[in-house]
XYZ file of C-alpha atoms in Angstrom:
690
model
C 0.011 -0.268 -0.332
C 2.454 2.062 0.957
C 3.991 2.009 -2.542
C 1.115 2.472 -4.338
C 0.347 5.754 -1.880
C 4.191 7.000 -3.424
C 3.149 6.396 -6.765
C -0.623 7.460 -7.339
C 0.004 10.535 -5.463
C 2.497 11.594 -8.104
C 1.065 10.581 -11.117
C -2.430 11.106 -10.343
C -1.428 15.151 -10.715
C -1.429 14.286 -14.597
C -5.149 13.671 -14.535
C -8.085 15.063 -15.328
C -12.018 14.263 -15.879
C -14.403 15.905 -18.449
C -16.250 19.204 -16.485
C -19.498 17.655 -16.217
C -21.907 19.551 -14.203
C -20.774 19.207 -10.495
C -17.720 21.070 -11.961
C -18.500 24.554 -11.693
C -16.908 27.299 -13.605
C -18.861 30.518 -13.061
C -16.134 33.010 -14.171
C -15.528 33.148 -18.119
C -12.032 35.264 -18.792
C -11.292 37.350 -22.279
C -7.872 38.720 -22.526
C -6.847 41.547 -24.730
C -3.743 43.762 -25.432
C -4.515 47.039 -26.440
C -2.198 49.658 -27.800
C -2.481 52.795 -25.746
C 0.658 54.937 -27.151
C 3.580 54.740 -28.669
C 5.072 51.523 -28.290
C 2.917 51.139 -24.930
C 0.251 48.506 -24.440
C -2.680 47.727 -21.739
C -3.232 44.194 -21.384
C -6.496 44.033 -20.232
C -8.414 40.786 -18.416
C -12.049 40.416 -18.651
C -14.137 38.388 -16.198
C -17.656 37.849 -16.405
C -19.067 35.932 -13.322
C -22.502 34.005 -13.515
C -25.485 35.287 -11.034
C -24.624 34.762 -7.317
C -21.103 34.243 -7.414
C -18.185 36.304 -6.909
C -14.482 36.797 -7.027
C -12.176 38.306 -4.394
C -10.132 41.666 -4.695
C -6.048 41.603 -5.336
C -6.282 43.373 -1.813
C -7.535 41.232 1.042
C -6.234 40.751 5.101
C -4.460 38.235 5.940
C -5.909 34.880 7.116
C -9.167 35.641 5.244
C -10.404 34.968 1.606
C -7.729 34.347 -0.933
C -6.815 36.976 -2.870
C -6.861 36.978 -6.697
C -2.959 37.439 -8.289
C -3.107 39.124 -11.436
C 0.177 39.307 -13.271
C 1.565 40.502 -17.198
C 4.970 38.269 -17.873
C 6.702 37.644 -20.793
C 9.783 35.690 -21.936
C 10.889 39.328 -24.089
C 12.158 41.985 -21.347
C 9.051 44.676 -20.798
C 8.820 46.948 -18.457
C 5.532 47.145 -16.334
C 4.143 51.102 -15.973
C 1.719 51.132 -12.974
C -0.121 48.972 -11.132
C -2.764 46.667 -12.002
C -6.433 48.326 -11.944
C -9.402 46.583 -11.001
C -12.706 47.565 -12.245
C -15.991 46.362 -11.027
C -19.283 46.257 -8.961
C -17.074 45.987 -5.765
C -18.291 44.667 -2.344
C -16.420 45.402 0.717
C -17.655 44.004 3.764
C -17.235 42.140 7.112
C -16.995 38.511 7.370
C -18.202 37.053 10.685
C -16.112 33.963 9.896
C -12.939 35.263 9.093
C -13.920 38.243 11.587
C -12.283 40.267 8.777
C -13.060 42.990 6.589
C -13.358 41.363 2.585
C -13.425 42.938 -0.674
C -15.036 40.851 -3.851
C -16.248 41.821 -6.859
C -20.243 40.297 -8.712
C -21.280 40.272 -12.401
C -18.043 41.270 -13.985
C -14.598 42.521 -13.502
C -12.038 44.271 -15.307
C -8.083 44.347 -14.301
C -5.825 46.206 -16.747
C -2.374 46.568 -16.211
C -0.100 48.985 -18.811
C 3.339 47.850 -20.440
C 5.989 48.370 -22.807
C 8.752 46.288 -24.232
C 12.101 47.021 -23.654
C 12.817 46.231 -27.289
C 9.818 48.042 -29.161
C 11.364 46.376 -32.733
C 11.270 42.519 -31.479
C 8.374 40.162 -31.570
C 7.405 39.035 -27.612
C 4.670 36.626 -26.631
C 3.054 38.221 -23.886
C 1.339 36.076 -20.678
C -1.378 36.761 -18.247
C -1.439 34.802 -15.068
C -4.772 34.977 -12.645
C -4.712 32.838 -9.547
C -8.650 33.281 -8.122
C -10.979 31.712 -6.280
C -14.781 32.066 -6.693
C -17.788 32.047 -3.912
C -21.271 32.179 -3.553
C -23.195 32.331 -0.438
C -22.902 27.906 0.028
C -19.333 27.130 -1.482
C -16.289 28.114 -2.601
C -14.573 26.746 -5.304
C -10.666 25.900 -4.597
C -8.509 28.669 -5.945
C -7.694 28.023 -9.969
C -4.699 29.393 -11.938
C -5.055 30.485 -15.530
C -2.913 31.668 -18.233
C -3.469 33.269 -21.311
C -1.241 34.513 -23.945
C -0.925 37.562 -26.848
C 1.566 38.109 -29.245
C 2.678 41.650 -30.274
C 5.001 43.203 -32.747
C 5.475 46.899 -33.269
C 2.412 48.343 -32.534
C 0.467 45.043 -33.769
C -1.450 42.602 -31.437
C -2.085 39.054 -33.159
C -5.681 37.798 -33.287
C -6.370 34.566 -32.105
C -5.978 33.068 -35.217
C -2.537 34.658 -35.787
C -1.151 34.003 -32.640
C 2.088 30.911 -32.217
C 2.153 29.672 -29.615
C 5.822 29.170 -28.404
C 7.043 25.661 -27.231
C 8.470 25.705 -24.005
C 9.656 22.721 -21.797
C 6.437 22.798 -19.797
C 4.194 19.813 -21.038
C 0.619 20.952 -21.817
C -2.025 18.421 -21.789
C -5.732 18.153 -22.885
C -8.624 16.734 -22.104
C -9.686 13.678 -24.023
C -12.283 10.994 -23.477
C -12.017 7.791 -22.575
C -14.843 6.362 -23.084
C -16.757 4.442 -19.591
C -13.069 3.608 -18.513
C -12.376 7.178 -17.804
C -10.534 10.012 -18.792
C -6.060 10.384 -19.971
C -4.437 13.707 -20.146
C -2.979 13.723 -24.277
C 0.819 15.852 -23.905
C 0.183 18.516 -27.436
C 3.692 19.403 -27.394
C 5.939 16.676 -25.607
C 9.444 17.825 -25.022
C 10.728 15.444 -22.094
C 10.465 11.855 -23.124
C 9.871 11.030 -19.493
C 6.373 12.814 -19.753
C 5.141 11.334 -22.560
C 5.849 7.966 -21.321
C 2.527 8.463 -18.877
C -0.091 9.436 -22.383
C -3.051 7.260 -21.572
C -2.841 7.341 -18.095
C -6.045 6.651 -16.796
C -7.486 6.588 -12.775
C -9.486 3.479 -12.455
C -7.474 2.021 -9.695
C -9.906 3.463 -6.710
C -13.577 2.664 -6.691
C -14.658 6.515 -6.355
C -17.210 6.694 -9.075
C -20.521 4.580 -7.303
C -21.405 4.689 -3.594
C -22.090 1.982 -1.818
C -25.323 3.479 -1.014
C -27.509 6.372 -1.429
C -28.632 7.223 1.747
C -28.172 10.307 3.687
C -28.263 11.881 0.543
C -29.112 15.933 0.827
C -30.829 17.900 -1.136
C -29.820 21.986 -2.008
C -32.755 23.774 -0.586
C -33.551 27.025 -2.068
C -33.079 30.642 -0.276
C -36.202 31.828 1.593
C -34.238 34.949 3.428
C -36.845 37.288 1.527
C -40.181 35.151 3.475
C -38.340 35.086 6.544
C -37.386 39.004 6.664
C -40.909 39.624 5.350
C -42.195 37.630 8.776
C -40.116 39.559 11.210
C -41.336 42.714 9.705
C -44.773 41.346 9.913
C -43.667 40.505 13.780
C -42.031 44.174 14.266
C -45.630 46.041 12.520
C -47.699 43.708 15.007
C -45.303 44.953 17.908
C -45.801 48.585 16.672
C -49.913 48.041 17.062
C -49.103 47.451 21.024
C -47.008 51.048 21.549
C -49.060 53.544 23.056
C -48.471 56.079 19.983
C -50.653 53.624 17.400
C -52.957 51.498 20.172
C -55.288 53.938 20.865
C -55.778 54.907 17.383
C -57.247 51.164 16.179
C -60.556 51.471 17.706
C -60.984 55.519 16.733
C -60.111 54.793 13.583
C -62.412 51.785 12.246
C -65.224 53.131 14.337
C -64.829 55.936 11.754
C -65.170 54.181 8.790
C -68.319 51.670 10.390
C -69.883 54.151 12.333
C -69.335 57.090 11.196
C -71.072 56.476 7.465
C -74.668 55.421 7.322
C -73.552 53.483 4.191
C -72.045 50.296 6.410
C -70.577 48.033 3.358
C -69.413 51.633 2.183
C -67.647 52.222 5.706
C -65.999 48.787 5.077
C -64.924 49.344 1.894
C -63.101 52.174 2.596
C -61.680 50.858 6.101
C -60.113 48.186 3.401
C -58.671 51.198 1.213
C -57.159 52.780 4.011
C -55.565 49.251 5.358
C -54.388 49.285 1.723
C -52.833 52.418 1.904
C -50.868 52.195 4.479
C -49.251 49.101 3.389
C -48.354 51.035 0.017
C -46.841 53.600 2.470
C -44.243 51.436 3.533
C -43.577 49.937 0.510
C -43.531 53.224 -0.821
C -40.440 54.122 1.586
C -38.314 51.251 0.329
C -38.081 53.017 -3.424
C -35.133 55.872 -2.716
C -33.287 52.384 -1.407
C -33.275 50.938 -4.550
C -32.703 54.163 -6.434
C -29.265 54.454 -3.865
C -28.626 50.563 -4.587
C -28.625 51.653 -8.426
C -26.437 54.652 -8.351
C -23.545 52.677 -6.007
C -23.998 49.131 -6.147
C -21.949 48.871 -2.728
C -22.994 51.276 -0.634
C -25.262 49.022 1.602
C -22.057 47.017 1.967
C -20.495 49.990 2.837
C -23.002 50.916 5.663
C -22.509 47.457 6.906
C -18.678 47.815 7.496
C -18.085 51.703 7.754
C -16.282 52.014 11.240
C -18.018 55.571 11.866
C -21.517 54.949 10.372
C -21.317 51.682 12.558
C -20.840 53.762 15.470
C -23.412 56.354 14.368
C -26.001 53.576 14.370
C -24.849 52.534 17.778
C -25.104 56.197 19.443
C -29.129 56.339 17.180
C -29.843 52.807 18.501
C -29.054 54.140 22.610
C -31.335 57.456 21.147
C -33.740 55.230 20.457
C -33.435 53.090 24.282
C -33.843 56.098 26.169
C -36.367 57.443 23.906
C -38.334 54.190 24.389
C -37.096 54.523 28.214
C -39.534 57.948 28.394
C -36.919 60.274 28.761
C -37.741 62.466 25.638
C -40.003 61.318 22.244
C -38.984 61.609 18.583
C -40.954 62.934 16.486
C -41.159 64.013 12.962
C -41.736 67.929 12.499
C -45.372 68.771 13.081
C -45.729 70.728 9.853
C -46.067 67.542 8.116
C -48.467 66.534 10.030
C -49.927 69.202 9.717
C -50.084 69.080 6.000
C -50.941 65.664 5.903
C -54.101 65.876 7.932
C -54.706 69.276 5.891
C -54.809 67.485 3.080
C -57.682 64.616 4.480
C -60.333 67.156 3.802
C -60.158 66.172 0.243
C -62.038 63.459 0.209
C -62.825 60.016 -1.480
C -59.745 58.302 -2.282
C -56.901 61.053 -2.025
C -58.655 61.838 1.886
C -58.236 58.176 2.681
C -54.776 57.877 1.469
C -53.756 61.106 4.094
C -55.809 59.869 6.903
C -53.356 56.992 6.149
C -49.975 59.287 5.917
C -50.983 60.566 8.690
C -51.401 57.526 11.317
C -48.045 56.734 9.990
C -46.425 60.487 10.791
C -47.776 60.776 14.305
C -46.887 57.036 15.182
C -43.620 57.721 14.168
C -42.132 58.319 17.801
C -43.185 54.662 18.296
C -42.585 52.876 14.710
C -39.435 54.880 13.850
C -36.801 52.999 16.989
C -38.801 49.658 15.664
C -38.654 50.360 12.075
C -35.195 51.361 12.778
C -33.853 48.310 14.529
C -35.227 45.895 11.413
C -33.692 47.768 8.843
C -30.518 48.600 10.562
C -30.194 44.262 10.853
C -31.142 44.110 7.148
C -28.483 46.817 5.984
C -25.538 45.185 8.775
C -26.418 41.587 7.607
C -27.638 41.152 4.397
C -26.178 41.213 0.728
C -29.398 41.632 -1.366
C -30.309 44.752 0.724
C -33.410 46.826 -1.538
C -35.396 43.660 -2.132
C -34.924 42.603 1.796
C -36.240 46.048 2.487
C -39.233 45.622 0.399
C -40.025 42.771 2.149
C -39.312 43.923 5.597
C -41.427 47.210 5.255
C -44.076 45.235 3.306
C -44.631 43.089 6.450
C -44.864 45.530 8.720
C -47.340 47.523 6.791
C -49.399 44.532 6.138
C -49.386 43.776 9.829
C -51.592 47.018 10.338
C -53.247 46.618 6.837
C -54.893 43.109 8.070
C -55.601 44.151 12.034
C -57.375 47.557 10.826
C -59.243 45.598 7.584
C -60.348 42.327 9.450
C -61.508 44.544 12.676
C -63.394 46.603 9.870
C -65.287 43.415 8.771
C -66.247 42.532 12.201
C -66.224 45.600 14.600
C -67.608 43.503 17.015
C -64.111 42.234 18.070
C -63.294 45.959 19.042
C -64.702 45.164 22.195
C -62.680 42.223 23.048
C -59.525 44.887 23.014
C -57.710 45.166 25.980
C -58.554 49.097 27.171
C -55.598 51.525 26.975
C -53.211 51.895 29.567
C -50.008 51.707 31.189
C -49.057 47.880 30.018
C -48.533 50.221 26.964
C -45.556 51.850 28.507
C -44.543 48.505 29.488
C -44.388 47.271 26.214
C -41.906 50.996 25.502
C -40.267 50.056 27.839
C -39.273 46.427 27.600
C -38.279 47.427 23.903
C -36.121 50.060 24.877
C -33.797 47.559 26.672
C -34.040 45.196 23.191
C -32.986 48.232 21.498
C -30.190 49.013 24.258
C -28.930 45.136 23.491
C -29.256 45.551 19.989
C -26.811 48.928 19.620
C -23.850 46.348 20.641
C -23.912 44.743 17.620
C -23.030 47.965 16.216
C -20.683 48.990 18.690
C -19.166 44.970 18.066
C -19.131 45.682 13.889
C -16.937 48.871 14.419
C -14.381 47.057 16.327
C -14.170 44.172 14.302
C -13.575 46.282 11.318
C -10.975 48.509 13.162
C -9.379 45.429 14.400
C -9.048 47.285 17.780
C -10.595 43.845 19.302
C -11.302 45.565 22.518
C -15.003 44.318 22.687
C -14.203 40.633 23.498
C -16.832 37.614 22.934
C -17.056 37.594 26.834
C -17.436 41.195 27.443
C -20.037 41.658 24.926
C -22.361 38.788 26.722
C -21.563 40.259 30.092
C -23.326 43.521 29.128
C -25.904 41.930 27.483
C -26.314 39.756 31.447
C -25.989 43.164 32.333
C -29.274 44.281 30.579
C -31.575 41.493 30.566
C -31.182 41.890 34.859
C -32.229 45.373 34.322
C -35.316 44.103 32.286
C -35.898 41.691 34.998
C -35.478 44.001 37.642
C -38.077 46.341 35.688
C -40.617 43.742 35.309
C -41.283 42.548 38.522
C -41.451 46.536 39.278
C -37.949 47.319 41.214
C -37.551 50.394 38.895
C -39.402 52.656 37.682
C -38.917 54.881 34.449
C -40.460 58.862 33.885
C -43.826 56.911 32.493
C -44.559 54.450 34.670
C -47.510 54.496 37.109
C -45.958 55.618 40.637
C -46.908 51.669 42.159
C -47.252 49.719 39.274
C -49.527 46.623 38.918
C -46.796 43.915 38.127
C -49.109 41.956 36.111
C -49.006 38.463 34.861
C -47.928 38.791 31.693
C -44.693 40.699 33.515
C -44.295 38.343 35.662
C -44.286 35.228 32.781
C -41.411 37.870 31.082
C -39.380 38.306 34.204
C -39.171 34.625 34.587
C -38.262 34.318 30.580
C -35.626 36.988 31.320
C -34.001 35.303 34.414
C -33.583 32.030 31.807
C -32.007 34.112 29.035
C -29.607 35.239 31.843
C -28.640 31.602 33.109
C -28.072 30.919 29.125
C -26.092 33.631 28.425
C -23.623 32.647 31.556
C -22.878 29.733 29.829
C -21.144 31.947 27.391
C -18.330 33.049 29.982
C -17.114 29.722 30.844
C -14.166 28.717 28.970
C -15.118 25.745 26.802
C -13.779 23.717 23.623
C -16.931 23.857 21.540
C -18.548 27.202 20.790
C -21.998 27.913 23.093
C -24.691 30.374 22.736
C -25.426 29.101 19.134
C -29.040 30.679 18.862
C -26.967 34.172 18.673
C -24.360 33.513 16.176
C -24.017 36.502 13.522
C -24.867 38.327 16.895
C -21.779 37.648 19.090
C -18.192 38.841 18.642
C -16.421 35.229 16.491
C -14.930 32.570 18.425
C -11.265 34.258 17.425
C -12.781 37.011 19.552
C -12.197 36.263 23.020
C -10.109 36.026 25.828
C -9.503 32.022 26.083
C -9.233 31.412 22.413
C -5.587 30.389 21.338
C -4.848 29.377 17.170
C -3.011 26.365 18.441
C -6.390 24.907 20.244
C -7.215 22.951 16.691
C -11.026 23.288 15.381
C -13.100 21.939 18.294
C -10.045 20.045 19.516
C -10.088 17.818 16.853
C -6.738 16.997 15.319
C -7.247 16.095 11.141
C -4.853 14.748 9.493
C -4.022 16.770 6.226
C -3.017 14.318 3.953
C -5.184 11.860 2.590
C -2.994 8.990 2.266
C -2.743 9.533 6.387
C -5.569 9.414 6.910
C -6.315 5.701 5.006
C -3.496 4.446 6.837
C -4.869 5.309 10.308
C -7.849 4.434 9.369
C -7.100 1.012 8.332
C -5.250 0.054 12.307
C -8.353 1.648 13.529
C -11.068 0.230 11.279
C -13.242 3.630 10.813
C -14.569 5.078 8.194
C -12.489 8.101 6.761
C -14.618 11.693 6.073
C -12.791 13.617 3.533
C -12.913 17.320 4.020
C -12.362 19.072 1.111
C -11.868 22.431 2.613
C -9.744 26.022 2.281
C -8.231 28.325 4.531
C -9.670 31.043 3.359
C -13.529 29.384 2.926
C -15.984 31.072 4.523
C -18.209 28.298 4.465
C -15.785 25.785 6.018
C -15.077 28.272 8.711
C -19.383 28.532 9.284
C -19.424 24.864 9.036
C -17.368 24.075 11.786
C -18.185 26.560 13.850
C -22.001 25.919 13.850
C -22.485 22.165 12.965
C -19.515 20.363 13.745
C -19.806 21.921 17.213
C -23.473 20.941 18.487
C -22.878 18.029 20.939
C -24.665 15.942 18.811
C -22.255 15.748 15.830
C -19.177 16.560 17.032
C -18.864 13.092 19.295
C -19.617 11.658 15.648
C -16.199 13.240 13.955
C -14.546 12.997 17.492
C -14.849 9.218 17.829
C -16.651 7.561 14.665
C -14.271 8.602 11.528
C -10.818 9.795 10.918
C -10.795 13.240 9.736
C -9.280 14.225 6.314
C -9.139 17.652 6.174
C -7.809 18.489 2.743
C -6.889 22.545 1.624
C -7.626 23.111 -1.502
C -5.568 26.419 -1.817
C -2.658 25.697 0.562
C 0.180 27.866 -1.392
C 2.898 25.642 -0.875
C 4.822 24.637 -3.920
C 4.924 21.430 -5.229
C 8.139 20.031 -6.209
C 9.141 21.731 -10.203
C 8.894 18.346 -11.809
C 5.499 17.555 -10.330
C 4.310 21.060 -11.805
C 2.281 20.619 -14.940
C -0.466 22.404 -17.125
C -3.610 21.288 -18.444
C -5.326 22.861 -21.789
C -8.501 24.142 -20.782
C -9.609 25.202 -24.415
C -10.214 28.422 -25.786
C -6.700 29.704 -25.141
C -6.547 28.801 -21.324
C -4.034 27.021 -19.679
C -4.809 25.716 -15.602
C -1.866 25.783 -13.581
C -1.031 22.473 -11.008
C 1.548 24.624 -9.057
C 0.410 24.003 -5.315
C -0.207 21.362 -2.537
C -3.590 22.987 -2.876
C -3.765 22.323 -6.676
C -2.712 18.854 -6.461
C -6.302 18.222 -3.601
C -8.181 20.169 -6.050
C -7.416 18.352 -9.171
C -7.887 14.793 -6.197
C -11.097 16.043 -5.635
C -12.178 17.141 -9.568
C -10.984 13.508 -10.790
C -12.719 11.366 -8.065
C -15.167 13.635 -7.709
C -16.656 15.488 -10.726
C -16.875 18.224 -7.819
C -14.842 21.345 -7.423
C -16.837 23.586 -4.655
C -15.903 23.573 -1.100
C -16.675 22.403 1.766
C -17.766 18.736 0.283
C -17.605 16.033 1.948
C -16.907 11.970 1.398
C -16.761 9.000 3.783
C -15.079 6.688 2.529
C -14.135 3.189 3.641
C -10.153 2.316 4.687
C -10.209 0.430 1.276
C -10.750 3.661 -0.610
C -14.234 3.093 -1.095
C -17.054 5.881 -1.415
C -19.831 4.442 1.449
C -22.564 6.965 0.461
C -23.428 9.887 -1.859
C -20.838 13.144 -1.061
C -22.407 16.779 0.354
C -21.488 19.832 -0.753
C -21.928 23.526 0.819
C -23.454 25.062 4.423
C -26.276 23.012 5.317
C -28.447 22.550 8.518
C -26.538 20.171 11.403
C -29.701 17.779 10.432
C -28.655 17.103 6.787
C -24.982 16.337 7.581
C -25.571 14.721 10.810
C -28.097 12.316 8.538
C -25.160 11.989 6.485
C -22.584 11.033 9.256
C -24.761 8.134 10.651
C -25.784 7.184 7.183
C -22.499 6.343 6.545
C -21.305 4.855 9.149
C -23.881 3.101 10.323
C -23.655 0.927 6.883
C -19.985 0.731 7.547
C -20.407 -0.581 11.251
C -23.220 -2.907 9.396
C -21.395 -4.536 6.248
C -17.792 -4.682 8.193
């Protein structure tokens, strides 16, 4: 087996399969060289990126994503002019998984580099080389290195048909089919007899093609963020209805339509129109965000990651919180409400519209902070911000429209509504504590983006514990705010909320206790990352696990311990891989399986350590694109593509010690139950058949 391992690990580098639907190639490149002046040229590499995919910028912080590297070279001497320019739809945001600021491009990106030959009288072959990684919201693909060539002579650039590729000592391979047996690589410009002997080599010695069972298959689920945000907006709208600014308006407004009109049917119809206009007004509030996005597509990413804007949002949320506590009210200028109220006199549809607008305006002191929290949360954590804001505002308005519409249809239900009273102020104060807690999220984001790392995870949790204790003390009547009754009645509802507050405090306290695995999973994405901690150490590994980073070493250990191998195709710059480790691997019913039932082989497809020079090859991808196999990462990336027809990360495969795939591999970030089902199915099959 040892000899086989050595031979195979060396030779499989010369193999690549025909790309099928599993081999994703979401970026298409076109290379041009354009004269821009006397003896000066501009090399232009244009990448067209499929929807929902992106590639990283050249400027990324260490230990985050894989930065794109673009360079121009030539065997003839050339002089570069200036730096590489990158042009495209730029996104600049903070990554929770990396704990760092990342920059990437979507839709289209152009790299430009000016240069001039040292000797303009001689023809030159200009080579563009790009190394890049492509990601979406679920997976990252293995880093890819491509080469492109153009010939220039004088002030002329050769067309594709005129180009003459110089022969080099590098052996270039093209993909050729071998029927059902496999795939071979055929050298196109053989220079070395030793390499020529590998012609016809095919990979059919390992049984990777057909799994032993199909159990545990995970189906990719559609993205339902829009509907989630709609639901959150609807919930926010219902909460806003319970505030002192809105709740007293409900019976007055419904009674106006149902009792103040002799034609009861018309009154109900007008009430429905009134509700519709409320919904319409809230939806219209989202239009400016679409206009802003059209002008500057990355504005919301800039907002969500700008240090000063996050500090501004932190201050605004504090301002909202103190307002809810009752120390002052946030209102729009009175002339706006007066003009809207006066416009109600127009009657008909116009009058009803302005009635709805007046309600939205005069209730701003209560709804403004709630809407601000909702919209701030969307901007802070989303990519398609304008659409999500529309869904959030639509959900908010829909809650109001349904309440007014249903009560107009069933006015007798008004008698069942609770009477206005001190409980409404309790709702406002509770919301004030929530605003106070949410403010810390923006302070944390500013801290992380600035890399000051002052607000550690444990300090953040401690501050939330203090806020939660303050809420509990208030609910049990031990502290009062300006608009509370001097002797407040502690209702059953307040007592129940107080008990929930105590439970939440107990839940938070566990986050202060050092542990090998992350806690407080319900708050993931709100708390600072695990590595921003007083207790985290880089040498602790992944959740205390010590994976092997060489597949063949893992196979040898698996044979000794009679366990299956979990191949974890991962990457140092793979954000979704980190999310899987932190939010899925760490779960109480998953981590023991990884610790006890499998041997983990985490192979990094973006490992930049170079292979020995005699093992580095090029592969002809067609259309002038040359793929380089130069690093250890390239080796494992090719290993994944050859054997599993897949090039995305994270990608998980369970194999037996004699190297047979147990069940269907799975890819991407997935819910815990899906990953657990995949693991349990494969492990149970192995135990029952071994």
